mmCIF file of C-alpha atoms in Angstrom:
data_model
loop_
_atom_site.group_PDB
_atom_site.id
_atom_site.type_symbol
_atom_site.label_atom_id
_atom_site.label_comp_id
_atom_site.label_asym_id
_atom_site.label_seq_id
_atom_site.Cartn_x
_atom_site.Cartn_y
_atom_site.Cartn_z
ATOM 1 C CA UNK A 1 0.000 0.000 0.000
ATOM 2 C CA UNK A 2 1.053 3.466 -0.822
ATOM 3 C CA UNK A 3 1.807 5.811 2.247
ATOM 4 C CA UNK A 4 0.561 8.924 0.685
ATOM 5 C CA UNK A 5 -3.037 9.170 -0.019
ATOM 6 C CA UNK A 6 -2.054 11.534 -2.919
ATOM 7 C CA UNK A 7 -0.623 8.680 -4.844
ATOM 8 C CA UNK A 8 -4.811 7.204 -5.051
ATOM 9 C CA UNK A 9 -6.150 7.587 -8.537
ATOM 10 C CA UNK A 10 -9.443 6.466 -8.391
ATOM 11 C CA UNK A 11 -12.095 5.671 -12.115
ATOM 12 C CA UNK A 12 -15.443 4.862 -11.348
ATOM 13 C CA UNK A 13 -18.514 4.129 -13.090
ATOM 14 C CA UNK A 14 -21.715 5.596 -12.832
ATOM 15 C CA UNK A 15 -25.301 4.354 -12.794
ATOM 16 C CA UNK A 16 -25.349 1.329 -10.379
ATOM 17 C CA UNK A 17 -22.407 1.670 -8.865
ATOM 18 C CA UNK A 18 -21.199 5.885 -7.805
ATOM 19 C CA UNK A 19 -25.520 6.276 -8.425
ATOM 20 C CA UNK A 20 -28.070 4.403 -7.503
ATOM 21 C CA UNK A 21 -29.541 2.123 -10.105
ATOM 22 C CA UNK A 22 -33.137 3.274 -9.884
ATOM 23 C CA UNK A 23 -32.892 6.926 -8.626
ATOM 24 C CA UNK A 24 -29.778 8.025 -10.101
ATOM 25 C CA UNK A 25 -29.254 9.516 -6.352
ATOM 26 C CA UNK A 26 -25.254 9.191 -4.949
ATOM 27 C CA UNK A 27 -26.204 10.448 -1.213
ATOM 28 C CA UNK A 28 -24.782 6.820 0.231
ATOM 29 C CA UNK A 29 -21.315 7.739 -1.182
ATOM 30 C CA UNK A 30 -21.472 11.246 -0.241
ATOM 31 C CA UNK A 31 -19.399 10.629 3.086
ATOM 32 C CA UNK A 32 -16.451 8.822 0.698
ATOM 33 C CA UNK A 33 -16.856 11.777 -1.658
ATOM 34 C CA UNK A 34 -15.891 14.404 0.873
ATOM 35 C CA UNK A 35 -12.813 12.357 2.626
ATOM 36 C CA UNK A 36 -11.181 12.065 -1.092
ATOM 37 C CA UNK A 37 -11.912 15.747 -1.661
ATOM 38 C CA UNK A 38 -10.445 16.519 1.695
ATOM 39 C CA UNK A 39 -7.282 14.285 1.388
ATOM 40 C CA UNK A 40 -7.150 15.683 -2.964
ATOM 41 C CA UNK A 41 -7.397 12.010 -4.410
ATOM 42 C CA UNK A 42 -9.047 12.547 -7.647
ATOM 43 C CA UNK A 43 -11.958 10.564 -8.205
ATOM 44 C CA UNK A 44 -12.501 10.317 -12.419
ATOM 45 C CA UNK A 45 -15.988 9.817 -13.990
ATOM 46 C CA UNK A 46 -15.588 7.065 -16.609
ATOM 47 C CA UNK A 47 -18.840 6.134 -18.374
ATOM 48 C CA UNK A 48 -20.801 5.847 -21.658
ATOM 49 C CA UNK A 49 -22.476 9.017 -21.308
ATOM 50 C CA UNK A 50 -21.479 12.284 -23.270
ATOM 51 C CA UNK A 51 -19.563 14.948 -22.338
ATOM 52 C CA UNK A 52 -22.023 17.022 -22.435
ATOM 53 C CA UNK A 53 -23.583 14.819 -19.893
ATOM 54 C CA UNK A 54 -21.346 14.436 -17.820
ATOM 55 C CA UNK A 55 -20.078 18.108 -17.026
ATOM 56 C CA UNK A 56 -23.322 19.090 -14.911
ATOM 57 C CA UNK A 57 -23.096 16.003 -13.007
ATOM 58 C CA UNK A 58 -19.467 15.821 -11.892
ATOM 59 C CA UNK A 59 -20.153 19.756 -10.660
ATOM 60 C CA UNK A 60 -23.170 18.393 -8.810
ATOM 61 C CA UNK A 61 -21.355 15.731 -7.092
ATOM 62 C CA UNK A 62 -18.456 18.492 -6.324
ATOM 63 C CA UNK A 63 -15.623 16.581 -8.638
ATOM 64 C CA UNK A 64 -15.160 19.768 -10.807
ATOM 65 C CA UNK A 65 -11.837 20.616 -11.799
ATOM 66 C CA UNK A 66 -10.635 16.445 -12.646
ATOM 67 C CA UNK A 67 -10.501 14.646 -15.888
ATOM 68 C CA UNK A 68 -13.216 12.480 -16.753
ATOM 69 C CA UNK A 69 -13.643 9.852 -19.194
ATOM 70 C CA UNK A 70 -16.975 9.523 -21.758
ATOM 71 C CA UNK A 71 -18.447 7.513 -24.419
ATOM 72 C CA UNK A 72 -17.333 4.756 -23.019
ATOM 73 C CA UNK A 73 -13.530 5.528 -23.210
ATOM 74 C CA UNK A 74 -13.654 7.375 -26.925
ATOM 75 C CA UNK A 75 -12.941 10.713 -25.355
ATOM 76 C CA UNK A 76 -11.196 11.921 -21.838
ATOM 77 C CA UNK A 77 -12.375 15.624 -20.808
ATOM 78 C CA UNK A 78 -8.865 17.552 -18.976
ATOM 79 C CA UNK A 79 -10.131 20.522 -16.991
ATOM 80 C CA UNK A 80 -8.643 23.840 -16.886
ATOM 81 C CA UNK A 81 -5.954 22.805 -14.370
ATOM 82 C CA UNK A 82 -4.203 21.175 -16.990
ATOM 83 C CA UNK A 83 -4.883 23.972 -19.856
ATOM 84 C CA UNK A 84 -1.019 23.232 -20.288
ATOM 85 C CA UNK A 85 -1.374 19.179 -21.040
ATOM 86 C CA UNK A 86 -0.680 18.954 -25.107
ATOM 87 C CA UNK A 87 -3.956 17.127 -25.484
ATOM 88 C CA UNK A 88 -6.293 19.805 -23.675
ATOM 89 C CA UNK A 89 -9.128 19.853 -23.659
ATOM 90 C CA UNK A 90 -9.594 16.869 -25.399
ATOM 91 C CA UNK A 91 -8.158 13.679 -26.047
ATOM 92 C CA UNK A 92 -10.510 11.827 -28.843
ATOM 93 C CA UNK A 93 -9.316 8.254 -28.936
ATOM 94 C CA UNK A 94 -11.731 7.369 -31.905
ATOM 95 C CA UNK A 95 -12.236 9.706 -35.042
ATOM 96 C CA UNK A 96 -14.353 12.748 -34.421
ATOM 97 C CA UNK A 97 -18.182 12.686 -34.702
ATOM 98 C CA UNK A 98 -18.947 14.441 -37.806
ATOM 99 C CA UNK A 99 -15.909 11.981 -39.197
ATOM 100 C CA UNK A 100 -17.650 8.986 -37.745
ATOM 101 C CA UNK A 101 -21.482 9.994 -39.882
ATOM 102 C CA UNK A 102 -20.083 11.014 -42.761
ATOM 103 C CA UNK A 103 -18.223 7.047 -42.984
ATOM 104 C CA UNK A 104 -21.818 5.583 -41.420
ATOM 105 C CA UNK A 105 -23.620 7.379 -43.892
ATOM 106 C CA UNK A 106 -21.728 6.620 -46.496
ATOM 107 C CA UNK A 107 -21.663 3.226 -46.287
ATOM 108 C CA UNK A 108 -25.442 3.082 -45.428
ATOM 109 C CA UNK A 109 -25.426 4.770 -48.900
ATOM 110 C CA UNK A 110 -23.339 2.496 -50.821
ATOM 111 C CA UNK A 111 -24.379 -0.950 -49.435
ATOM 112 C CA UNK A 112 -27.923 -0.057 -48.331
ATOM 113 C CA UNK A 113 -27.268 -0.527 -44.565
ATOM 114 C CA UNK A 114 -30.461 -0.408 -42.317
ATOM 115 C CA UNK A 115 -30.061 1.848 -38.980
ATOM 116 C CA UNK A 116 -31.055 4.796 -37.530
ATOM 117 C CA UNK A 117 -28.272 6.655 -35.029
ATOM 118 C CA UNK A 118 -28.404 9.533 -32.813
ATOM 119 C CA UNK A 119 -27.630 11.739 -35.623
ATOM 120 C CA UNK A 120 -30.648 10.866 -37.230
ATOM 121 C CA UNK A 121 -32.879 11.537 -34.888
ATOM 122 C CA UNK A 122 -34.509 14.453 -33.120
ATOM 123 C CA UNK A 123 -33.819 15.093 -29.153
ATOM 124 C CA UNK A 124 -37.816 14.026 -29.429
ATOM 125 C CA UNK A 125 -37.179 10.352 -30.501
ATOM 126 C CA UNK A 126 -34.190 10.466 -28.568
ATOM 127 C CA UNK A 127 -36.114 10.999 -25.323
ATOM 128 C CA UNK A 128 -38.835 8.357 -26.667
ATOM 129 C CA UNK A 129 -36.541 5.614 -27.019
ATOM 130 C CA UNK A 130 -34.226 6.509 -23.760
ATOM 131 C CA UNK A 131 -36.974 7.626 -21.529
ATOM 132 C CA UNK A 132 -34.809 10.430 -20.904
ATOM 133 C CA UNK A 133 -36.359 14.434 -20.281
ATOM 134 C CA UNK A 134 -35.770 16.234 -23.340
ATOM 135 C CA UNK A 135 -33.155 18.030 -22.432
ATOM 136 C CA UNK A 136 -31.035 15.037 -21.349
ATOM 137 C CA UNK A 137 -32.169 13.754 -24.588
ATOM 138 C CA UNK A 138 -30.518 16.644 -26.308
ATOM 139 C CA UNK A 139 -27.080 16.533 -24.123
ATOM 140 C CA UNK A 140 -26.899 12.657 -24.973
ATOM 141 C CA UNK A 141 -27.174 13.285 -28.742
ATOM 142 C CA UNK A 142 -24.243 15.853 -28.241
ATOM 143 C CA UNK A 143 -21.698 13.350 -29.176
ATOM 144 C CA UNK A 144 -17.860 13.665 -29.855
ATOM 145 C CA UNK A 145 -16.466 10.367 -30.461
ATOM 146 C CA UNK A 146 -19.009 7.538 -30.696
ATOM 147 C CA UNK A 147 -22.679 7.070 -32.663
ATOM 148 C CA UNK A 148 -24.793 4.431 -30.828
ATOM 149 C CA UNK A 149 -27.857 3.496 -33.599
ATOM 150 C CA UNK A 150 -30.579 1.223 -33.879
ATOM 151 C CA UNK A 151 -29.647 -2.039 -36.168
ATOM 152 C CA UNK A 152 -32.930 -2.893 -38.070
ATOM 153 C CA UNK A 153 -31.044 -5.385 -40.634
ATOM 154 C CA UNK A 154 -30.785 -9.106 -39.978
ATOM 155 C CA UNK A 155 -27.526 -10.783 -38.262
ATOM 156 C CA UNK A 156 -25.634 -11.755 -41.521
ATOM 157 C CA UNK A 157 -26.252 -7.914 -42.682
ATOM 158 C CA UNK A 158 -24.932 -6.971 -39.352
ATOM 159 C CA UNK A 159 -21.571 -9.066 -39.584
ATOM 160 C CA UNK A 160 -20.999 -7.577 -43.108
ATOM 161 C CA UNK A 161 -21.662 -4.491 -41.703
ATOM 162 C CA UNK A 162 -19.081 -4.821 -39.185
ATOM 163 C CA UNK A 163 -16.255 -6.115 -41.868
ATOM 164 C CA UNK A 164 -16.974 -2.544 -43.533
ATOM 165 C CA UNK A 165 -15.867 -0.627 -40.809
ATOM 166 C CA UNK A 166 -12.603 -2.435 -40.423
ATOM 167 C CA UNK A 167 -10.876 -0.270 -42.645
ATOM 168 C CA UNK A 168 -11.854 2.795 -40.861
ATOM 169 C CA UNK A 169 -10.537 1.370 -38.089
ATOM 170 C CA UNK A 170 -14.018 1.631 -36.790
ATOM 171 C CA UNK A 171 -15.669 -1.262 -34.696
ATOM 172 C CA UNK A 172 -19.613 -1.817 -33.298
ATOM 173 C CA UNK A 173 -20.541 -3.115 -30.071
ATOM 174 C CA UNK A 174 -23.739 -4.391 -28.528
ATOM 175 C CA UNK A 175 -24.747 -2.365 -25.680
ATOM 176 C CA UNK A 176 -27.865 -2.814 -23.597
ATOM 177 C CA UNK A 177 -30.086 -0.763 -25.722
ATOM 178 C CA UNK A 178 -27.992 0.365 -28.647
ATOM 179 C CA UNK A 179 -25.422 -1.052 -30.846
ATOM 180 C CA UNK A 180 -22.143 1.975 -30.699
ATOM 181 C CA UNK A 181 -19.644 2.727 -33.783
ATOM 182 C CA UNK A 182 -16.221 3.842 -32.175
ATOM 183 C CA UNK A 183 -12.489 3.591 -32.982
ATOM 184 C CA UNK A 184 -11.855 -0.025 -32.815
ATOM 185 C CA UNK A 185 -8.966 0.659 -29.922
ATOM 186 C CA UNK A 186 -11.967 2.646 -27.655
ATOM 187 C CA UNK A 187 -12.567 1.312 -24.409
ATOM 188 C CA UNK A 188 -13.076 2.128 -20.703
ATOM 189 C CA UNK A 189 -9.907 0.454 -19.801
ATOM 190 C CA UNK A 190 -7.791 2.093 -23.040
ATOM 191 C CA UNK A 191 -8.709 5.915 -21.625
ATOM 192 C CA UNK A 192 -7.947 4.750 -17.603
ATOM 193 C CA UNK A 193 -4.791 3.543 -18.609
ATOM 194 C CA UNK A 194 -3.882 6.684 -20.805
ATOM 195 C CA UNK A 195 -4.881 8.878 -17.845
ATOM 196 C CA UNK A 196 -3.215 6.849 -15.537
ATOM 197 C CA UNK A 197 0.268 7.752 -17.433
ATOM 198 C CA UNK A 198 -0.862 11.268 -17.391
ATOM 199 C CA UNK A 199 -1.553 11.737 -14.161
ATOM 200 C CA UNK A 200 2.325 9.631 -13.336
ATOM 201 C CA UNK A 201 3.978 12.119 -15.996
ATOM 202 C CA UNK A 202 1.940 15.288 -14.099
ATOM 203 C CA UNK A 203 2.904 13.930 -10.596
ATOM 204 C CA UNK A 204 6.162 12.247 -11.040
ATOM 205 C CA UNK A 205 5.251 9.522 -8.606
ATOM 206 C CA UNK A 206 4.016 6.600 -9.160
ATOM 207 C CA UNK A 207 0.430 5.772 -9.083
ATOM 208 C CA UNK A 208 -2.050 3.321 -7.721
ATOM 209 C CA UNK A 209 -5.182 3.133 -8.698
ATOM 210 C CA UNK A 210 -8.811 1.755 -7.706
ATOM 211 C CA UNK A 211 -11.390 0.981 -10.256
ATOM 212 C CA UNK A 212 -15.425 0.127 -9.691
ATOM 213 C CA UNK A 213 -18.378 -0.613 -11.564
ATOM 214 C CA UNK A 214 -20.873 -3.027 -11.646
ATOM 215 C CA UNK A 215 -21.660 -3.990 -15.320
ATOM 216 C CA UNK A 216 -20.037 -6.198 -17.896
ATOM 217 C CA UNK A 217 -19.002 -3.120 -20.068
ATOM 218 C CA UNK A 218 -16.667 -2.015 -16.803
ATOM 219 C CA UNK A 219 -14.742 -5.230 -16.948
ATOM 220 C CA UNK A 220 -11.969 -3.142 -18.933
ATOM 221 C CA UNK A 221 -11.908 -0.607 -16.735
ATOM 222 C CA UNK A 222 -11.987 -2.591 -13.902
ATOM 223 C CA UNK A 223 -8.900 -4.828 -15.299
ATOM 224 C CA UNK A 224 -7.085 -1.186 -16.277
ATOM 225 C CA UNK A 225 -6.541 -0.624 -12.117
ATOM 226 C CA UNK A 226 -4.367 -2.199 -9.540
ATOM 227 C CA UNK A 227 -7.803 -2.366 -7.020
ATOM 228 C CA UNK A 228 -10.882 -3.651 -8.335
ATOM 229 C CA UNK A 229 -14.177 -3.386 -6.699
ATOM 230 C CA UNK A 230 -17.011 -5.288 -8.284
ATOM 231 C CA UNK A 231 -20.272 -3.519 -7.293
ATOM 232 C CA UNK A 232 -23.216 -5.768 -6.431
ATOM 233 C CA UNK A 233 -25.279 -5.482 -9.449
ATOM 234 C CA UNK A 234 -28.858 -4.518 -9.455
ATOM 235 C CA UNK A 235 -29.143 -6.519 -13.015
ATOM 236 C CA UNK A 236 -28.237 -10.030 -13.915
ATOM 237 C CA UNK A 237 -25.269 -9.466 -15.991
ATOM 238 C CA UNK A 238 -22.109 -10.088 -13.881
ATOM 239 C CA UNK A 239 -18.915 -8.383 -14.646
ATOM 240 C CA UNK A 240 -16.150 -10.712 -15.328
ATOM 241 C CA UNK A 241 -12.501 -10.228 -15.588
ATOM 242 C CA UNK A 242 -9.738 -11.449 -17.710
ATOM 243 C CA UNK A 243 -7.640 -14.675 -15.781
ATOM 244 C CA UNK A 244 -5.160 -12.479 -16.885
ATOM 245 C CA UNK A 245 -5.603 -10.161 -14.195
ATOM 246 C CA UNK A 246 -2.709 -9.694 -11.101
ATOM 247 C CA UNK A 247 -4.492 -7.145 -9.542
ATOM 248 C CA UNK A 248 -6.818 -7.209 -6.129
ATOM 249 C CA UNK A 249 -10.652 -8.104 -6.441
ATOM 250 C CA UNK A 250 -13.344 -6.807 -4.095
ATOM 251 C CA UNK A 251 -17.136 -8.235 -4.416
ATOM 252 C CA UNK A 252 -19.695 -6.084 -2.567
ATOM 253 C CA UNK A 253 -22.380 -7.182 -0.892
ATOM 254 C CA UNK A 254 -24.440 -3.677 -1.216
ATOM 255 C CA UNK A 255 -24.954 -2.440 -4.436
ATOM 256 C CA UNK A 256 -24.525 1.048 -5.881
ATOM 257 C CA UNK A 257 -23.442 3.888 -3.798
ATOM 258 C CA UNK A 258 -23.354 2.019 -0.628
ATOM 259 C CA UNK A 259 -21.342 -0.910 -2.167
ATOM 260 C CA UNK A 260 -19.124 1.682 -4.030
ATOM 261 C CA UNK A 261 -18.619 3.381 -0.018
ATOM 262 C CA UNK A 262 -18.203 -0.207 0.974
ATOM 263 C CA UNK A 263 -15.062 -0.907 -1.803
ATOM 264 C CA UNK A 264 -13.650 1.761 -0.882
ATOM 265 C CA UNK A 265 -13.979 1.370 2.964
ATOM 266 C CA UNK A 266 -12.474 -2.114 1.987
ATOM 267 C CA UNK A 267 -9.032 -0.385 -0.073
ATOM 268 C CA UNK A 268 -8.794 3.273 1.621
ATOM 269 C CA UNK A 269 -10.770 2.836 4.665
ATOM 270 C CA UNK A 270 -7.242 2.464 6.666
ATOM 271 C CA UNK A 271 -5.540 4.864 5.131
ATOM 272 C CA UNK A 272 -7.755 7.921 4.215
ATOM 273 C CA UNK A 273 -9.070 9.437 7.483
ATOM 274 C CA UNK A 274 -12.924 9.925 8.098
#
């Protein structure tokens, strides 16, 4: 263990793990929240929402002025405090949006593709499909490095599809609701290693960080950091993690904010005072 808490680097997910999974609420972890403020360990946002989503929220929950990671690792946000880093205020791991359509579209052009993505829809049908308010609906479409869309072809349409985007270096995912187009290199655990480097370069000491989430998609994340805390899920899908992995495991038994207190009760709880 590190004898400086300043040497803690710590990427967490969002819904169902830092917020609850049914009222998007984080008052549980809100205790945690003000002992890493207090003792400066960054805590870094890493999820699949926008930017643009993600900004209001991480000034709500008083983490202003850190990195954050969105899209699901396609893009990591560097706050003012590092207006000197060569990649601020952006570093885009995928090609940029209006890149990404303009390949989609052309494609869906030349081979007759069948989807619909966020850039073809209004914030209305947006917030239909989500079940977001409109104006979430609108942030979420306010993309910068990924396009989630709608498949409507069959499976063997879908595979060719795939094999199209290849040489783009482009690659689609299945997520739980949408399938996402990003660089084929994106991922949660890509960006948290990235900003891990940063954040050793920006420091000079060496860094040890914890990761948590509760949902397959975090399994890169989670296997990107020396400390991993599997959240309880509220869902059936488990996280699982490469054999491959050397680093520390820790399975809740709360979920969301009060197992993501509990992980880090289990890592920090010694060494960060209350």
């Amino acid at each position: 263990m590190p004898e400086c808490a300043a040497e803690w680097v710590i990427f967490t997910d969002l819904d169902g793990s830092l917020l609850d999974h049914d009222t998007y609420r984080w008052d549980p972890a809100l205790p945690w929240l003000a002992r890493l403020r207090v003792a400066q360990v960054p805590v870094i946002i890493t999820t699949s929402k926008t930017a643009a989503e993600v900004a209001p929220l991480q000034h709500s929950l008083g983490l202003g002025d850190i990195p954050f990671i969105a899209e699901n690792g396609a893009l990591v946000t560097l706050p003012a405090s590092w207006e000197n880093h060569p990649d601020f205020p952006r570093k885009i791991f995928s090609a940029d949006y209006l890149s990404l359509c303009r390949i989609l579209n052309r494609l869906r052009t030349e081979y007759a593709f069948d989807f619909r993505g966020f850039s073809d829809m209004t914030d209305a049908e947006v917030a239909d499909i989500t079940g977001l308010h409109m104006s979430d609906a609108a942030l979420a479409r306010r993309r910068e490095g990924s396009e989630p869309l709608i498949w409507l072809g069959n499976d063997v349409e879908l595979e060719r599809f795939a094999a199209c985007l290849k040489p783009y270096q482009l690659a689609i995912t299945q997520g739980g609701r949408f399938y996402h187009v990003m660089g084929k290199s994106v991922s949660k655990g890509h960006a948290v290693g990235w900003l891990t480097k940063q954040y050793q370069l920006r420091t000079g000491t060496t860094i040890t960080t914890v990761g948590l989430g509760d949902g397959p998609n975090d399994g890169s994340l989670l296997e990107a950091t020396q400390h991993a805390v599997i959240i309880k899920g509220a869902v059936s899908d488990k996280v699982t993690l490469s054999p491959k992995y050397r680093g520390e495991v820790y399975h809740t038994e709360c979920p969301g904010p009060r197992g993501w207190s509990e992980g880090l009760s289990h890592y920090l709880g010694q060494i960060i005072a209350d």
